[in-house]
Amino acid sequence: MQTRNSVATIYLLLRGISSLFVAVVYTVELIYQAQSIGLNPFQLVLAGMVNQLVVFVCQAPTGVLADMYSRRWAVVSGLLIIGLGFLIEGGIPSFAAVLAAQAFWGLGSSLMDGADAAWIADELGSEQVGSLYLRATQIGWLCTLPGIALGAGLGSIHLNLPMLVGGGGYLALGLLLAVIMPERRFKPATRESGSSWRQMQQTLVKGFRLVRFHPTLLVILGTGVFSGVVGEAFGRLWQYHLLHNFAFPTISNLPSITWFGVIEIVIALTNIVGIEIAKRRLDTNNQRAVAWGLWLIEGATLLGIVLFALSGQFVLALAGLWLLTTANGPRIPLRQAWINQHTPSSVRATILSFNSLVGALAAIAGGLLIGALATALTTRPALLFSGLLLLPALYLYARTLRGKQSITTTKTEEEDIMPENT
């Protein structure tokens, strides 16, 4: 019988190995799309929009399915689908294949988003997982270091090799977890009489009802709108911005692919540093401390984007990039911990999926605009505009922290919000 420690180890394995193979792919993916296939900034953002559109359509239903049937199989299926998408992208060098791969990636990540966090929260207890989320994210970034090196090495041979290796790695991880991943404490969402579709609707309505009447969840999801636009725009354009607006230093005649490998390694290290700061300075069981941490994270992100977008010097641009990535490290685990503290188990995966859903919707709505701006003008004003979108998120966090009412919710209040006959 598996112990609590072994279950935690499986979760860390999931986060670590998946991060390794994502790093293998992501280190050269945008370079592959821009150089081997010849995508322009608008097409790069359009590919990301396809990913986010699939996430938007699938996020809530897949979260409900995870709550109704199995978080374990949602995770396993997601890994297998993402792996297939990477293989498509690496095997067929065309814009259509990139769009198809992004669709597969969107579906697979929708299945996993929320399901993995909800699975481990059930297995260990929601009060135990805040620090584990931070530790898992830190381990994930540590595992990106060999992934970046492997991706850069494979990319120097041929730019499509990292996609093929990453896809095969995801398939292997999915098959492994299908064998070793337990699900002992999962209690499916209550199923009332009617079809499976009707039961899915009932779980979805409960999730919407909880969000509607819960001020803190509204703030979490509201800030996710703005960070979703920023994350999509910056994630799709930063490599293009460096390639087209800066001359890389001529040190030992290093090619740009090697420079990007070095930059990605420092990105991983800065994420690890950010997570370590959060682990040392924040009590993840104190909801007000988590809110303060998220406010500081968004403020540092804004400063990093402004410096990156406006700098005319390569070193200063990298300083802005690495300030942003230092702040980015603890963002997702802190948001997950905050959501868990306000969400009952029966709809936990659904609410976590809502968090990703609003980010996807924002990326779709704002990503195309920012991609069009980058193509019509340059990446500088587009990136600067995306950074300024964080100002409303800072306001929402500040308003929550200034509020006189507690930002916690008691069990009795949750029962009032979600009566049994909902």
XYZ file of C-alpha atoms in Angstrom:
422
model
C 0.000 0.000 0.000
C 1.312 3.419 -0.977
C 2.054 5.884 1.829
C 1.413 9.608 1.854
C 5.106 10.184 1.123
C 5.017 7.907 -1.902
C 1.942 9.713 -3.231
C 3.732 13.038 -2.836
C 6.727 11.534 -4.652
C 4.508 10.540 -7.581
C 3.184 14.106 -7.771
C 6.741 15.470 -7.740
C 7.680 12.937 -10.442
C 4.769 14.118 -12.577
C 5.742 17.765 -12.228
C 9.469 17.152 -12.651
C 9.459 14.846 -15.683
C 6.733 16.781 -17.511
C 8.709 19.996 -16.938
C 11.853 18.362 -18.307
C 10.196 17.411 -21.588
C 8.350 20.722 -21.902
C 11.748 22.411 -21.609
C 13.156 20.166 -24.330
C 10.395 21.371 -26.644
C 9.937 24.965 -25.546
C 13.633 25.908 -25.710
C 13.521 25.842 -29.522
C 9.815 25.647 -30.416
C 9.314 29.325 -31.229
C 12.661 29.461 -33.035
C 11.586 26.396 -35.041
C 8.280 28.077 -35.867
C 9.909 31.401 -36.820
C 12.957 30.110 -38.717
C 12.138 26.657 -40.108
C 8.479 27.366 -40.906
C 8.746 31.162 -41.288
C 5.895 32.336 -39.070
C 5.504 36.090 -38.503
C 4.514 37.632 -35.128
C 0.809 37.499 -35.943
C 1.025 33.817 -36.900
C 2.999 33.047 -33.744
C 0.281 34.625 -31.622
C -2.423 32.992 -33.765
C -0.915 29.583 -33.001
C -1.066 30.427 -29.330
C -4.640 31.619 -29.764
C -5.638 28.219 -31.172
C -4.156 26.623 -28.080
C -6.036 29.001 -25.800
C -9.277 28.636 -27.769
C -9.203 24.869 -27.254
C -8.419 25.437 -23.583
C -11.341 27.842 -23.325
C -13.778 25.402 -24.921
C -12.526 22.318 -23.086
C -11.366 23.624 -19.708
C -14.647 23.639 -17.802
C -15.995 20.336 -19.250
C -12.723 18.516 -18.587
C -12.605 19.869 -15.040
C -16.143 18.647 -14.451
C -15.278 15.241 -15.928
C -12.312 15.013 -13.544
C -14.607 15.800 -10.598
C -17.233 13.309 -11.767
C -15.121 10.352 -12.837
C -11.349 10.412 -12.203
C -8.599 12.979 -11.684
C -6.022 10.234 -12.297
C -7.269 9.350 -15.764
C -7.636 13.024 -16.654
C -3.911 13.477 -15.941
C -2.867 10.342 -17.840
C -5.020 11.190 -20.870
C -3.686 14.742 -20.902
C -0.074 13.573 -20.982
C -0.738 11.204 -23.881
C -2.555 13.846 -25.926
C 0.144 16.489 -25.369
C 2.802 13.970 -26.418
C 0.921 13.268 -29.635
C 0.720 17.002 -30.340
C 4.480 17.435 -29.974
C 5.079 14.541 -32.376
C 2.775 16.147 -34.959
C 4.564 19.489 -34.714
C 8.015 17.977 -35.017
C 7.082 15.530 -37.761
C 5.270 17.907 -40.144
C 6.984 21.303 -40.692
C 3.957 23.383 -41.709
C 1.742 26.093 -40.236
C -1.250 23.723 -40.348
C 0.684 21.144 -38.326
C 1.633 23.823 -35.782
C -2.040 24.746 -35.388
C -3.022 21.076 -35.011
C -0.281 20.514 -32.441
C -1.427 23.549 -30.462
C -4.970 22.155 -30.473
C -3.744 18.837 -29.081
C -1.673 20.689 -26.495
C -4.716 22.737 -25.497
C -6.887 19.648 -25.050
C -4.230 17.758 -23.116
C -3.429 20.658 -20.816
C -7.163 21.193 -20.215
C -7.470 17.611 -19.016
C -4.500 18.034 -16.677
C -5.171 21.573 -15.419
C -6.801 21.386 -12.039
C -6.974 17.589 -12.100
C -3.380 17.109 -10.897
C -3.690 19.760 -8.172
C -7.102 18.443 -7.094
C -5.826 14.839 -7.107
C -2.945 15.520 -4.728
C -5.131 17.766 -2.520
C -7.555 14.859 -2.056
C -4.831 12.297 -1.443
C -2.976 14.398 1.162
C -5.611 16.886 2.367
C -6.019 20.478 1.170
C -4.335 21.867 4.289
C -1.115 19.973 3.483
C -0.520 20.855 -0.156
C 0.308 24.576 -0.184
C 4.005 23.992 0.509
C 3.997 20.906 -1.743
C 2.756 23.013 -4.670
C 5.713 25.356 -4.198
C 8.142 22.462 -3.823
C 6.761 20.736 -6.931
C 7.025 23.920 -8.970
C 10.605 24.395 -7.787
C 11.494 20.816 -8.708
C 9.825 21.365 -12.062
C 12.096 24.322 -12.754
C 15.141 22.366 -11.601
C 14.253 19.646 -14.088
C 13.999 22.202 -16.873
C 17.762 22.753 -16.635
C 18.761 19.412 -18.209
C 15.721 19.776 -20.483
C 16.985 23.107 -21.806
C 20.466 21.682 -22.375
C 19.019 18.665 -24.159
C 16.672 20.814 -26.235
C 19.450 23.186 -27.297
C 21.736 20.272 -28.134
C 19.089 18.497 -30.190
C 18.068 21.777 -31.829
C 21.638 22.441 -32.949
C 21.444 19.159 -34.876
C 17.958 19.767 -36.302
C 15.283 22.131 -35.006
C 12.502 19.538 -35.099
C 14.290 16.943 -32.940
C 13.292 18.485 -29.584
C 9.601 18.184 -30.503
C 10.003 14.503 -31.360
C 11.944 13.694 -28.182
C 9.571 15.732 -26.004
C 6.536 14.036 -27.518
C 7.981 10.588 -26.910
C 8.829 11.543 -23.328
C 5.277 12.672 -22.609
C 3.855 9.434 -24.002
C 6.213 7.387 -21.813
C 5.332 9.420 -18.692
C 1.615 8.979 -19.343
C 1.979 5.216 -19.644
C 4.085 5.069 -16.454
C 1.535 7.030 -14.408
C -1.266 4.838 -15.719
C 0.461 2.032 -13.791
C 1.730 3.702 -10.599
C -0.628 6.633 -9.886
C -3.171 5.817 -7.116
C -6.590 7.354 -6.501
C -7.789 6.173 -3.111
C -9.498 9.183 -1.542
C -11.283 10.618 -4.535
C -15.027 10.996 -4.015
C -16.852 11.676 -7.285
C -19.152 14.678 -7.384
C -22.675 13.693 -6.339
C -24.569 12.234 -9.271
C -28.278 12.746 -9.261
C -30.774 11.024 -11.504
C -30.401 11.714 -15.217
C -27.843 11.390 -17.974
C -24.107 11.924 -17.645
C -24.549 15.220 -19.489
C -27.117 16.318 -16.911
C -24.751 15.334 -14.102
C -21.961 17.323 -15.741
C -24.244 20.359 -15.933
C -25.088 20.046 -12.237
C -21.412 19.997 -11.223
C -20.691 22.943 -13.512
C -23.576 24.960 -12.054
C -22.312 24.290 -8.514
C -18.908 25.592 -9.507
C -20.363 28.754 -11.070
C -22.551 29.305 -8.029
C -19.593 29.077 -5.670
C -17.601 31.585 -7.742
C -20.549 33.957 -8.062
C -21.076 34.299 -4.313
C -17.454 34.101 -3.212
C -15.658 37.500 -3.365
C -12.150 36.090 -3.090
C -12.667 33.582 -5.893
C -13.997 36.443 -8.037
C -10.798 38.380 -7.363
C -8.632 35.347 -8.178
C -10.433 34.733 -11.455
C -10.583 38.449 -12.280
C -6.846 38.905 -11.911
C -6.407 35.796 -14.045
C -7.972 37.679 -16.954
C -5.209 40.272 -17.028
C -2.332 37.901 -16.285
C -3.662 35.601 -19.026
C -3.292 38.292 -21.685
C 0.170 39.239 -20.449
C 1.403 35.665 -20.209
C 0.245 34.752 -23.722
C 1.612 37.896 -25.380
C 4.962 37.863 -23.603
C 5.435 34.113 -23.902
C 4.884 34.237 -27.658
C 6.884 37.379 -28.464
C 9.930 37.608 -26.186
C 12.173 35.384 -28.314
C 11.053 37.134 -31.511
C 11.738 40.494 -29.823
C 15.303 39.509 -28.952
C 15.976 38.009 -32.401
C 14.788 41.054 -34.341
C 15.730 43.985 -32.101
C 19.116 43.095 -30.627
C 22.536 41.982 -31.777
C 23.621 39.011 -29.686
C 27.081 39.382 -28.099
C 29.827 37.765 -30.137
C 31.387 35.466 -27.558
C 33.221 32.531 -29.139
C 30.884 32.904 -32.146
C 28.006 31.324 -30.240
C 24.943 30.844 -32.475
C 21.579 32.294 -31.435
C 20.234 28.832 -30.561
C 22.988 28.471 -27.943
C 22.285 31.941 -26.572
C 18.640 31.053 -26.155
C 19.653 27.889 -24.337
C 21.740 29.981 -21.905
C 18.876 32.473 -21.462
C 16.413 29.647 -20.779
C 18.740 28.179 -18.159
C 18.855 31.515 -16.333
C 15.062 31.760 -16.666
C 14.774 28.402 -14.911
C 17.183 29.496 -12.186
C 15.335 32.777 -11.591
C 12.047 30.896 -11.285
C 13.663 28.644 -8.693
C 14.939 31.693 -6.809
C 11.463 33.255 -6.859
C 9.899 30.091 -5.489
C 12.550 29.830 -2.770
C 11.846 33.418 -1.699
C 8.122 32.604 -1.508
C 8.818 29.433 0.496
C 10.941 31.336 3.009
C 8.846 34.501 3.276
C 5.228 33.424 2.816
C 3.004 31.261 4.985
C 0.946 29.460 2.355
C -1.686 28.657 4.993
C -2.200 32.389 5.661
C -4.542 33.654 2.966
C -3.706 37.333 3.474
C 0.015 36.558 3.146
C -0.685 34.731 -0.119
C -2.651 37.743 -1.398
C 0.239 40.081 -0.531
C 2.645 37.738 -2.307
C 0.524 37.742 -5.471
C 0.295 41.549 -5.413
C 4.089 41.805 -5.239
C 4.446 39.239 -8.013
C 2.240 41.222 -10.409
C 4.068 44.455 -9.547
C 7.470 42.913 -10.275
C 6.095 41.419 -13.499
C 4.947 44.835 -14.665
C 8.359 46.388 -13.948
C 10.113 43.545 -15.762
C 7.981 43.893 -18.903
C 8.455 47.673 -19.034
C 12.241 47.300 -18.757
C 12.319 44.504 -21.349
C 10.137 46.401 -23.829
C 11.795 49.827 -23.559
C 15.437 48.843 -23.149
C 17.739 49.388 -26.094
C 20.558 47.352 -24.601
C 20.730 43.577 -24.651
C 21.891 43.271 -21.029
C 19.138 45.555 -19.694
C 16.525 43.673 -21.696
C 17.710 40.425 -20.134
C 17.558 42.033 -16.684
C 13.903 42.891 -17.289
C 13.200 39.387 -18.586
C 14.796 37.760 -15.552
C 13.010 40.071 -13.103
C 9.750 38.928 -14.679
C 10.683 35.242 -14.517
C 11.775 35.552 -10.879
C 8.301 36.854 -10.087
C 6.649 34.248 -12.276
C 8.019 31.226 -10.397
C 5.632 31.158 -7.411
C 2.564 32.635 -9.194
C 0.764 29.425 -10.210
C 1.322 27.433 -6.976
C 0.235 30.411 -4.865
C -2.928 30.847 -6.929
C -3.653 27.118 -6.648
C -3.134 27.196 -2.893
C -5.448 30.204 -2.533
C -8.157 28.556 -4.615
C -7.897 25.323 -2.622
C -8.397 27.267 0.599
C -11.736 28.563 -0.679
C -13.065 25.502 -2.524
C -14.734 22.285 -1.319
C -13.372 19.031 -2.701
C -16.478 18.161 -4.741
C -15.843 20.990 -7.226
C -12.121 21.598 -6.694
C -10.970 20.492 -10.154
C -13.834 22.458 -11.702
C -12.855 25.699 -9.934
C -9.176 25.195 -10.750
C -10.242 24.708 -14.361
C -12.244 27.949 -14.218
C -8.998 29.663 -13.247
C -7.316 28.380 -16.414
C -10.448 29.033 -18.466
C -10.559 32.758 -17.741
C -6.862 33.014 -18.548
C -7.488 31.273 -21.862
C -10.398 33.562 -22.705
C -8.255 36.609 -21.932
C -5.403 35.252 -24.057
C -7.779 34.753 -26.993
C -9.285 38.223 -26.711
C -6.062 40.094 -26.010
C -3.507 37.909 -27.769
C -4.724 38.655 -31.288
C -4.778 42.390 -30.599
C -1.233 42.364 -29.232
C -0.019 40.125 -32.077
C -1.554 42.524 -34.604
C 0.106 45.469 -32.844
C 3.483 43.708 -32.947
C 3.101 42.984 -36.667
C 1.759 46.422 -37.663
C 4.145 48.409 -35.445
C 6.894 46.589 -33.537
C 7.106 44.262 -30.569
C 8.121 47.122 -28.251
C 4.749 48.938 -28.043
C 2.893 45.624 -28.100
C 4.830 44.287 -25.106
C 4.530 47.586 -23.247
C 0.767 47.632 -23.783
C 0.474 44.064 -22.487
C 2.427 44.962 -19.349
C 0.178 47.911 -18.548
C -2.773 45.512 -18.485
C -1.488 44.324 -15.113
C -2.501 47.614 -13.490
C -6.153 46.482 -13.013
C -4.916 43.224 -11.450
C -2.824 45.201 -8.966
C -5.897 47.258 -8.116
C -8.027 44.146 -7.478
C -5.417 42.648 -5.152
C -4.998 45.962 -3.314
C -8.766 46.330 -2.914
C -9.005 42.834 -1.451
C -6.176 43.498 0.999
C -7.697 46.827 2.095
C -11.113 45.256 2.686
C -12.343 45.161 6.265
C -14.044 41.780 5.854
C -12.097 38.583 6.203
C -10.914 37.067 2.924
C -11.589 33.593 4.274
C -14.756 31.575 4.048
C -16.007 29.225 6.730
C -17.395 25.784 6.141
C -20.858 26.994 7.120
C -20.689 29.780 4.541
C -19.674 27.272 1.869
C -22.695 25.147 2.718
C -24.916 28.224 2.417
C -23.432 28.999 -0.980
C -23.752 25.391 -2.214
C -26.916 23.820 -0.818
C -27.494 20.162 -1.518
C -30.400 20.783 -3.873
C -28.418 23.101 -6.138
